[in-house]
Short mmCIF file of C-alpha atoms and ligand atoms in Angstrom, two decimals:
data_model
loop_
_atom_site.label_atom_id
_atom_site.label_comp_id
_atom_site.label_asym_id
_atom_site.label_seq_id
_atom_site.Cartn_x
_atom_site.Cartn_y
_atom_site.Cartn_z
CA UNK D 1 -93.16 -142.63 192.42
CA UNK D 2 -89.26 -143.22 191.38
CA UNK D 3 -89.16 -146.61 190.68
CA UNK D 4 -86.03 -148.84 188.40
CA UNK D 5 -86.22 -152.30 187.39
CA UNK D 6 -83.31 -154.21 186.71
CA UNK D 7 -83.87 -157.52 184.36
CA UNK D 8 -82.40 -160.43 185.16
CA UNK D 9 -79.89 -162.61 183.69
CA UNK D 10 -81.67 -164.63 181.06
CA UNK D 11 -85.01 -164.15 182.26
CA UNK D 12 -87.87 -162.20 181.87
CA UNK D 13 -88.99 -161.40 184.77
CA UNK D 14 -87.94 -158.09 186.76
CA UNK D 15 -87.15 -157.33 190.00
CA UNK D 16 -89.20 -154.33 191.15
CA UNK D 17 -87.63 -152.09 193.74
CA UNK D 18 -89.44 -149.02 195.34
CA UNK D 19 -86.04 -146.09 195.75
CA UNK D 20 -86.54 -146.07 199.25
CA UNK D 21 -86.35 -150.04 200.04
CA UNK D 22 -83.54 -149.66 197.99
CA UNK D 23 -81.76 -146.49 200.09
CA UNK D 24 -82.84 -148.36 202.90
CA UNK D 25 -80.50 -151.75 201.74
CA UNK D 26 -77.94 -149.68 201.19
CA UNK D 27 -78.18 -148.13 204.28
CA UNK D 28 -78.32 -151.48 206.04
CA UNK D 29 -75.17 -152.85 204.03
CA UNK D 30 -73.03 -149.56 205.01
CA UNK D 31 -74.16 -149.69 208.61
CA UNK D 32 -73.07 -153.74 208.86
CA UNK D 33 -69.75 -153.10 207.38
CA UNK D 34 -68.82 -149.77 209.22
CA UNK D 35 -70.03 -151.33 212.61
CA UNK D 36 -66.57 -153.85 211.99
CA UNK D 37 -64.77 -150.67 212.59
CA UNK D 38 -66.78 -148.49 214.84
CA UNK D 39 -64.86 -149.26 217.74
CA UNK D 40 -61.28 -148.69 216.58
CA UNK D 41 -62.86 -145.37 215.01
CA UNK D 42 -63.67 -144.45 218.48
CA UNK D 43 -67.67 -143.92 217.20
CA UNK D 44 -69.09 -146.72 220.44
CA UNK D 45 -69.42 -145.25 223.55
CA UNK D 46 -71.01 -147.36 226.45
CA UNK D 47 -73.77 -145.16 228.82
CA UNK D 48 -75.28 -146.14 231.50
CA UNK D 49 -78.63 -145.90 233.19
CA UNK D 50 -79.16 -145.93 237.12
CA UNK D 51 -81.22 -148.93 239.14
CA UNK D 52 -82.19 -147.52 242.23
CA UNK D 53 -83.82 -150.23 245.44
CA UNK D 54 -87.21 -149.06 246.14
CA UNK D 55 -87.26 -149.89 249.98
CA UNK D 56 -84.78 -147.30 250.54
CA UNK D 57 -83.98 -145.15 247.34
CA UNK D 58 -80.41 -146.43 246.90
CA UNK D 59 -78.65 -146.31 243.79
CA UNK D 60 -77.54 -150.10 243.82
CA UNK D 61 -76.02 -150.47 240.21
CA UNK D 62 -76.02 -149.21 236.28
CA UNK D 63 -77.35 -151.09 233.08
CA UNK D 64 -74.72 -150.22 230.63
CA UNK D 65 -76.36 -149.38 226.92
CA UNK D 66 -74.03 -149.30 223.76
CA UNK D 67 -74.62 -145.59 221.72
CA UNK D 68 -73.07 -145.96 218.13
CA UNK D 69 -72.22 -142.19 216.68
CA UNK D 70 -71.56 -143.05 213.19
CA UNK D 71 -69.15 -140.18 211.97
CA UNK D 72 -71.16 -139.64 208.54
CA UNK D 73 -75.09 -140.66 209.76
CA UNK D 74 -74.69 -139.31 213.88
CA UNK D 75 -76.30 -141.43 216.55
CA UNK D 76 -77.75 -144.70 215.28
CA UNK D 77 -80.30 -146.71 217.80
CA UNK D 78 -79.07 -150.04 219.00
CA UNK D 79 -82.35 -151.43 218.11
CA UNK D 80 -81.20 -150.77 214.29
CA UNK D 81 -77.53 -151.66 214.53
CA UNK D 82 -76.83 -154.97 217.37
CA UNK D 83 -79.64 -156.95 215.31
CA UNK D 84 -77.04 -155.89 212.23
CA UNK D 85 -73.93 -157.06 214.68
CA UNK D 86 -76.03 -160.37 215.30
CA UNK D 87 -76.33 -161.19 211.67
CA UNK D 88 -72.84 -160.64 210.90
CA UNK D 89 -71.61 -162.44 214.19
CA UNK D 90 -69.53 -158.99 214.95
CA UNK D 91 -71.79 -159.31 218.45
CA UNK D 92 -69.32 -161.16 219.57
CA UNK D 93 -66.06 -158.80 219.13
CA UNK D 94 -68.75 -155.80 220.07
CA UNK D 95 -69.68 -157.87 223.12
CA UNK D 96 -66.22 -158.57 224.71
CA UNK D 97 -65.53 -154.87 224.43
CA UNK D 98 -68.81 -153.55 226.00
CA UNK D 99 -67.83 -156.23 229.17
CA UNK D 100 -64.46 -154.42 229.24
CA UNK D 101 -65.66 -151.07 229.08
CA UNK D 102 -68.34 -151.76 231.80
CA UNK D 103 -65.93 -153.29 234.13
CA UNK D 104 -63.34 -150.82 233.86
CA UNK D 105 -65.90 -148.00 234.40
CA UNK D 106 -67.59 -150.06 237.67
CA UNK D 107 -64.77 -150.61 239.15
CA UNK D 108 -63.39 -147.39 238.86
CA UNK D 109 -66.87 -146.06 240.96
CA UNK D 110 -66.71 -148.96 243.37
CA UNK D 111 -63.46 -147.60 244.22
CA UNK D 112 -63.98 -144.18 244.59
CA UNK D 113 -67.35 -143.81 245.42
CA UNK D 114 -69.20 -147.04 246.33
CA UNK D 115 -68.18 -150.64 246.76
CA UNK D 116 -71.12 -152.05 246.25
CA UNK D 117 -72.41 -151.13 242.68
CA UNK D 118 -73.10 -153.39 240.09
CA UNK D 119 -72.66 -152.81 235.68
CA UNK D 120 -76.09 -155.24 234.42
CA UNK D 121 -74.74 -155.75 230.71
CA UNK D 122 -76.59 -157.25 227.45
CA UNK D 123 -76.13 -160.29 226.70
CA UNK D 124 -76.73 -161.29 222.66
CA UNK D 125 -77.69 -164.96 221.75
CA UNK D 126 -74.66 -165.12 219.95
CA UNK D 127 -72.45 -164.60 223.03
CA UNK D 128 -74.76 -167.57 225.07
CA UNK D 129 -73.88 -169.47 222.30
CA UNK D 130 -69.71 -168.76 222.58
CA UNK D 131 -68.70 -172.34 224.15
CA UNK D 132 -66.29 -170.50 226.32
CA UNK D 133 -68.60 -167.45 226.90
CA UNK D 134 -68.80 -168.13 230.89
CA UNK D 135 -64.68 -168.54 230.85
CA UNK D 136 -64.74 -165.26 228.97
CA UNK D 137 -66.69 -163.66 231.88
CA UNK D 138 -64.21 -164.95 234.48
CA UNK D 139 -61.19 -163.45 232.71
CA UNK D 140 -62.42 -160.22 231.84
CA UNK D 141 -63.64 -160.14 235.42
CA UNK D 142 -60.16 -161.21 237.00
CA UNK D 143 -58.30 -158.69 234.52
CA UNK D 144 -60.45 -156.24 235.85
CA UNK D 145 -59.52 -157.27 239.57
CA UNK D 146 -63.37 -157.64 240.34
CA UNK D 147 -65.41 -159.68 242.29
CA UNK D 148 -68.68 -161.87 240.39
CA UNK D 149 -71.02 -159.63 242.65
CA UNK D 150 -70.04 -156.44 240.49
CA UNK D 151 -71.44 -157.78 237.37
CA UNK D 152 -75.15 -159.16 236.25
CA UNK D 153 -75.83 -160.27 232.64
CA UNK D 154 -78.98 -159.60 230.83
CA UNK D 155 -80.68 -162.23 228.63
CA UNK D 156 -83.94 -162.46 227.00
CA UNK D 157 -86.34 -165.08 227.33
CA UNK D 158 -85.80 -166.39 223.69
CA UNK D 159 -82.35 -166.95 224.75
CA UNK D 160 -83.52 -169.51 227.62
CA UNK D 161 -85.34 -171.41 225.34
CA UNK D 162 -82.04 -172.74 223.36
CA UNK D 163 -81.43 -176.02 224.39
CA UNK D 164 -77.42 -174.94 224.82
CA UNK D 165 -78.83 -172.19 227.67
CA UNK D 166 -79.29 -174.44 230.69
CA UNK D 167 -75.92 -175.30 230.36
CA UNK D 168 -74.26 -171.80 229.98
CA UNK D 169 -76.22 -170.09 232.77
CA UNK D 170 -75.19 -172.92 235.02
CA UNK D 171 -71.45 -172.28 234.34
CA UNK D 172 -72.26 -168.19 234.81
CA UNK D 173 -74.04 -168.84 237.74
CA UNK D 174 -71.28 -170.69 239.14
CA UNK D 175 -69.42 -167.87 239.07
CA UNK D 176 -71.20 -165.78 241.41
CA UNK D 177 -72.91 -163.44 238.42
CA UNK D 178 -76.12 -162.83 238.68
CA UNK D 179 -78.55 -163.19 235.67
CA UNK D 180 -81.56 -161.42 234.99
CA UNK D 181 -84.35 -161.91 232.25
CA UNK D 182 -84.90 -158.87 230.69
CA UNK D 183 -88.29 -157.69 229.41
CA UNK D 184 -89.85 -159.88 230.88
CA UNK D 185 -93.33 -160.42 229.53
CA UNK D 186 -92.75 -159.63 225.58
CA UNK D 187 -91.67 -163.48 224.72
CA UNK D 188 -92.56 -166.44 225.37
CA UNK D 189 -93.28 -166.15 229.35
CA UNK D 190 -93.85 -169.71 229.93
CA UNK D 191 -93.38 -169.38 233.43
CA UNK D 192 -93.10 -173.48 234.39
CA UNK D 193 -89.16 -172.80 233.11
CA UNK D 194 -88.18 -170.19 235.82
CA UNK D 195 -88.00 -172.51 238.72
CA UNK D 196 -85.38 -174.93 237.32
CA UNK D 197 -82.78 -172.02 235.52
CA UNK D 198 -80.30 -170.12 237.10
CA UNK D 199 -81.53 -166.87 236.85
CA UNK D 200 -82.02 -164.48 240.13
CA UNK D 201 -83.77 -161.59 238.51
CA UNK D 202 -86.37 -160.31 236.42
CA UNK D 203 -86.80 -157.01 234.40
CA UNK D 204 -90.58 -156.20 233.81
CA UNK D 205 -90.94 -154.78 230.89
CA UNK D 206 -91.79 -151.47 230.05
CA UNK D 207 -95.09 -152.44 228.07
CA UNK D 208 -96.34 -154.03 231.69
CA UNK D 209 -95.52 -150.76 233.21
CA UNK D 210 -97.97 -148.27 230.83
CA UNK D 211 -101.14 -147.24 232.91
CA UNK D 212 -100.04 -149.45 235.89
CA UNK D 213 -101.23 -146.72 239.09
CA UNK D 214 -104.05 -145.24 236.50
CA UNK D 215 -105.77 -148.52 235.00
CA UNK D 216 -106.76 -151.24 237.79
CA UNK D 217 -106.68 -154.45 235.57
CA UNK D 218 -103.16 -153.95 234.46
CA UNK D 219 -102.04 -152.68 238.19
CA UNK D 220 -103.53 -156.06 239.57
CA UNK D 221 -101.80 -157.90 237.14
CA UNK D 222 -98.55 -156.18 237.78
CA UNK D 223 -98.85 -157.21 241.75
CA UNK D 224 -99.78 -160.35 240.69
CA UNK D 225 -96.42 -160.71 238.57
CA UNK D 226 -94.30 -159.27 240.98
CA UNK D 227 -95.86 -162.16 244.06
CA UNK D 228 -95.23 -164.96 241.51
CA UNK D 229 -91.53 -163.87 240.87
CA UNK D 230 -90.74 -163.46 244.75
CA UNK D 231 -92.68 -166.55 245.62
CA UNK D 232 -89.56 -167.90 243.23
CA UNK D 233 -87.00 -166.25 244.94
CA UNK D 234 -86.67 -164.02 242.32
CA UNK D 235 -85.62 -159.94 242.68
CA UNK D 236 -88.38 -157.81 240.45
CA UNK D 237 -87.05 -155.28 238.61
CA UNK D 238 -89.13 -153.21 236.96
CA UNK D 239 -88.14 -151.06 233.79
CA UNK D 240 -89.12 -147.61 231.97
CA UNK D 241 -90.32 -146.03 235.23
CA UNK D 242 -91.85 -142.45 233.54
CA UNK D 243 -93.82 -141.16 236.27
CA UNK D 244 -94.20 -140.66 240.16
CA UNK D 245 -97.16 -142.58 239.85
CA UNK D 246 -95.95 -145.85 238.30
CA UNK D 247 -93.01 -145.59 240.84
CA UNK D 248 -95.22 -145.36 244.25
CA UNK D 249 -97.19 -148.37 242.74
CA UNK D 250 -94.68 -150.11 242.00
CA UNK D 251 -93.53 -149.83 245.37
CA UNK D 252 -96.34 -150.91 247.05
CA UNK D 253 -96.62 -153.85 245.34
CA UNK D 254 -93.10 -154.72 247.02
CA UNK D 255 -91.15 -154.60 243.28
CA UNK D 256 -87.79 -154.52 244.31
CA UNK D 257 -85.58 -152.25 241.77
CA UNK D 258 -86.80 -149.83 239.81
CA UNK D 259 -84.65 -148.17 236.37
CA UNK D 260 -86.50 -145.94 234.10
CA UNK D 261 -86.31 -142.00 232.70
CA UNK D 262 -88.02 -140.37 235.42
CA UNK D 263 -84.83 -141.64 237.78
CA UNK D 264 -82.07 -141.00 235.05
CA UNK D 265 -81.48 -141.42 231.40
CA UNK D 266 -78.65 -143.55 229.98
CA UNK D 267 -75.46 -141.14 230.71
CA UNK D 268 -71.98 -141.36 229.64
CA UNK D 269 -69.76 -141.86 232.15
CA UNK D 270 -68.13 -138.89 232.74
CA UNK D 271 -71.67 -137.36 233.65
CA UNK D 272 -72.05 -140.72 235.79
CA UNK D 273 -69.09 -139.45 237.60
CA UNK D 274 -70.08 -135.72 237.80
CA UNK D 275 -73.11 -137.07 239.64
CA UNK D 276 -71.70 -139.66 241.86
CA UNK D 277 -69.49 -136.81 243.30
CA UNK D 278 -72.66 -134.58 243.54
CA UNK D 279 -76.41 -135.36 243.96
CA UNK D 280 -75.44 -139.25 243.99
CA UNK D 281 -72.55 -138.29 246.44
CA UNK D 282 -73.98 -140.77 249.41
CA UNK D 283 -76.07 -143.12 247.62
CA UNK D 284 -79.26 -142.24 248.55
CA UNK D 285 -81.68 -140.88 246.06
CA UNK D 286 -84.66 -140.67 248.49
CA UNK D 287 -85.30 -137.77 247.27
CA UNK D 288 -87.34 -139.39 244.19
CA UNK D 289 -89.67 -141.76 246.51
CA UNK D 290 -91.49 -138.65 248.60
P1 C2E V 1 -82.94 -153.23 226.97
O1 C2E V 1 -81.80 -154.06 227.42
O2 C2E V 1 -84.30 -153.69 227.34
O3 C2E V 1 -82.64 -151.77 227.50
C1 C2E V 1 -83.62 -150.88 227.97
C2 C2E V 1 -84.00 -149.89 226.90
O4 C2E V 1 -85.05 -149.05 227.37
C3 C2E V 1 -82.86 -148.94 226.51
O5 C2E V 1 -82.99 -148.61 225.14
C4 C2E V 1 -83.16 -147.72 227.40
O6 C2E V 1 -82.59 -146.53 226.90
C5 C2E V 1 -84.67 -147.72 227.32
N1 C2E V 1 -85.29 -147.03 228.47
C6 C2E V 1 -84.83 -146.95 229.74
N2 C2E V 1 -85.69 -146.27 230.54
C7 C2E V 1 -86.73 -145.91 229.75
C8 C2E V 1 -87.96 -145.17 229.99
O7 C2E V 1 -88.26 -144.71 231.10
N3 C2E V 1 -88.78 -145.00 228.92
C9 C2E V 1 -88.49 -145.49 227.68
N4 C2E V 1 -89.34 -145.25 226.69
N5 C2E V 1 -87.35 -146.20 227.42
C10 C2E V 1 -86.48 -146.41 228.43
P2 C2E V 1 -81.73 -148.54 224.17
O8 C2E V 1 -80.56 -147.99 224.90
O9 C2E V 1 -82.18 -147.90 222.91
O10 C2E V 1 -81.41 -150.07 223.89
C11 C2E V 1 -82.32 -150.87 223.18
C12 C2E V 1 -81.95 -152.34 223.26
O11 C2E V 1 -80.72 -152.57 222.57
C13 C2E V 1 -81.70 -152.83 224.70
O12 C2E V 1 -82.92 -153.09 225.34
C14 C2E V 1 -80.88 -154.07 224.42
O13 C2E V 1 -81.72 -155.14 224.05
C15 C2E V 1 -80.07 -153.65 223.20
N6 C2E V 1 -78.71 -153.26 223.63
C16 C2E V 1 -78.26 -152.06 224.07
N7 C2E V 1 -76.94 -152.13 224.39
C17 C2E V 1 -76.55 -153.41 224.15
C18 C2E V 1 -75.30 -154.14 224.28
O14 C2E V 1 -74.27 -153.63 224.73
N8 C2E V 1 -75.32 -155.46 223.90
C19 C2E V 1 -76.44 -156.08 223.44
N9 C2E V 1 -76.38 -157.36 223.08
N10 C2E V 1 -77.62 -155.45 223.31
C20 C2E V 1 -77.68 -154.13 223.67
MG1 MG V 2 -81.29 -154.84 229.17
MG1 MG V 3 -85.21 -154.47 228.86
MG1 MG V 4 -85.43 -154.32 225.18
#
């Protein structure tokens, strides 16, 4: 295969790269540079993906998912580019503008169409980390003209296990936003932390949801999740819904929110829009639980 060695400086030993590790470093140190100016270049777009209640099919709120159309390499997958945006500490910038862009676009649809919908937006550990992060929230929700109720935050359970995070979801909490752990059963899932944090929701993760209505070990376990969170107080929300048969079990094992392909992709939000004045027009998507 094409290989090159490069020998370096005063030694003699060589430094062995395969072409496509190398392509692929070079892709990664493009991508980290031209994500400082995707935003100003007009190439990040937020979309959003419906949560719908399962005890009466209504759509209650929108996760809102960053798409990055690089102008040279077309749509690049945010599980390739915010781990990039992490390293780099450009989360940060990337983060306050995702907030803005969700709030302007909820509030916009609480206005018009429904006053109770909610944006659920990623949260990076670098952002938990900000000092002022929870300040940041209250500003960008006050220059919005929003209430705390129209925004939930989305952290991982990594994140909770920083010794700063007790302190930072006390100060969010105190604002009135909710916080939910997403995926939910991929980390750590200690569960003898959940009690004491100030979290009011959590996001099963997809991985629990394969074979749950088809396989009866993993659907017993997924009832058995969702009694433990509610005996907590906590709302179940249960991601990558595929099928009609994950969602009527998931329903009858009482989960409370459901998000997932079979209900709607991630859309941009004119097609958000185009919907909300259509099949969304009162709410009710009841159409998907007969
Ligand atoms: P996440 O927060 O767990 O988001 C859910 C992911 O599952 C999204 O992938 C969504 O498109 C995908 N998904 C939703 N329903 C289904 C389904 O029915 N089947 C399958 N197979 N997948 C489904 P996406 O948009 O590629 O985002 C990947 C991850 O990137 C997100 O996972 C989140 O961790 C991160 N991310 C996305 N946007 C942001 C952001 O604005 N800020 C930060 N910090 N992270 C973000
Ligand atoms: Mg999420
Ligand atoms: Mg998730
Ligand atoms: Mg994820």
């Amino acid at each position: 295969s094409a290989m090159y060695s490069a020998k370096q400086k005063g030694g003699n030993q060589f430094v062995v790269f395969e072409i496509p590790q190398h392509e692929k470093l070079v892709r990664r140190v493009q991508l980290e540079q031209d994500l400082f100016h995707a935003i100003e270049r007009g190439e990040m777009k937020v979309h959003f993906q419906a949560q719908i209640s399962l005890d009466e099919g209504r759509l209650i709120g929108f996760e809102a998912l960053l798409r990055w159309q690089h102008q040279e390499l077309g749509n690049i997958s945010p599980a390739e580019f915010i781990p990039m945006a992490e390293y780099t500490g450009n989360i940060r910038a990337i983060g306050v503008w995702v907030l803005e862009e969700s709030l302007r676009h909820i509030g916009d649809w609480r206005s018009r169409y429904s006053t109770n919908l909610f944006v659920a937006v990623n949260v990076s550990p670098q952002q938990m980390e900000t000092n002022n992060f929870a300040e940041q929230v209250r500003d960008a929700l006050s220059r919005a003209g929003l209430p705390s109720s129209a925004l939930h935050l989305e952290v991982t359970e990594s994140m909770l296990m920083q010794s700063s995070a007790e302190v930072q979801l006390d100060a969010i909490q105190a604002l009135g936003v909710r916080i939910a752990i997403d995926d939910f059963g991929t980390g750590y899932s200690s569960l003898s932390y959940l009690p004491r944090l100030a979290v009011s929701t959590v996001k099963l993760d997809r991985t629990f949801l394969e074979d749950v209505g088809t396989d009866e070990r993993k659907t017993q376990l997924f009832g058995a999740i969702v009694r433990m969170a509610h005996t907590l107080n906590l709302v179940v929300v249960a991601e990558g819904i595929e099928d009609a048969c994950q969602l009527e079990c998931i329903r009858s094992y009482r989960c409370d929110a459901a998000q997932g392909y079979l209900l709607s992709r991630p859309i941009p939000a004119e097609t958000v829009e185009q919907l909300l004045e259509t099949e969304w027009r009162d709410g009710l998507l009841s159409a998907v639980l007969v």
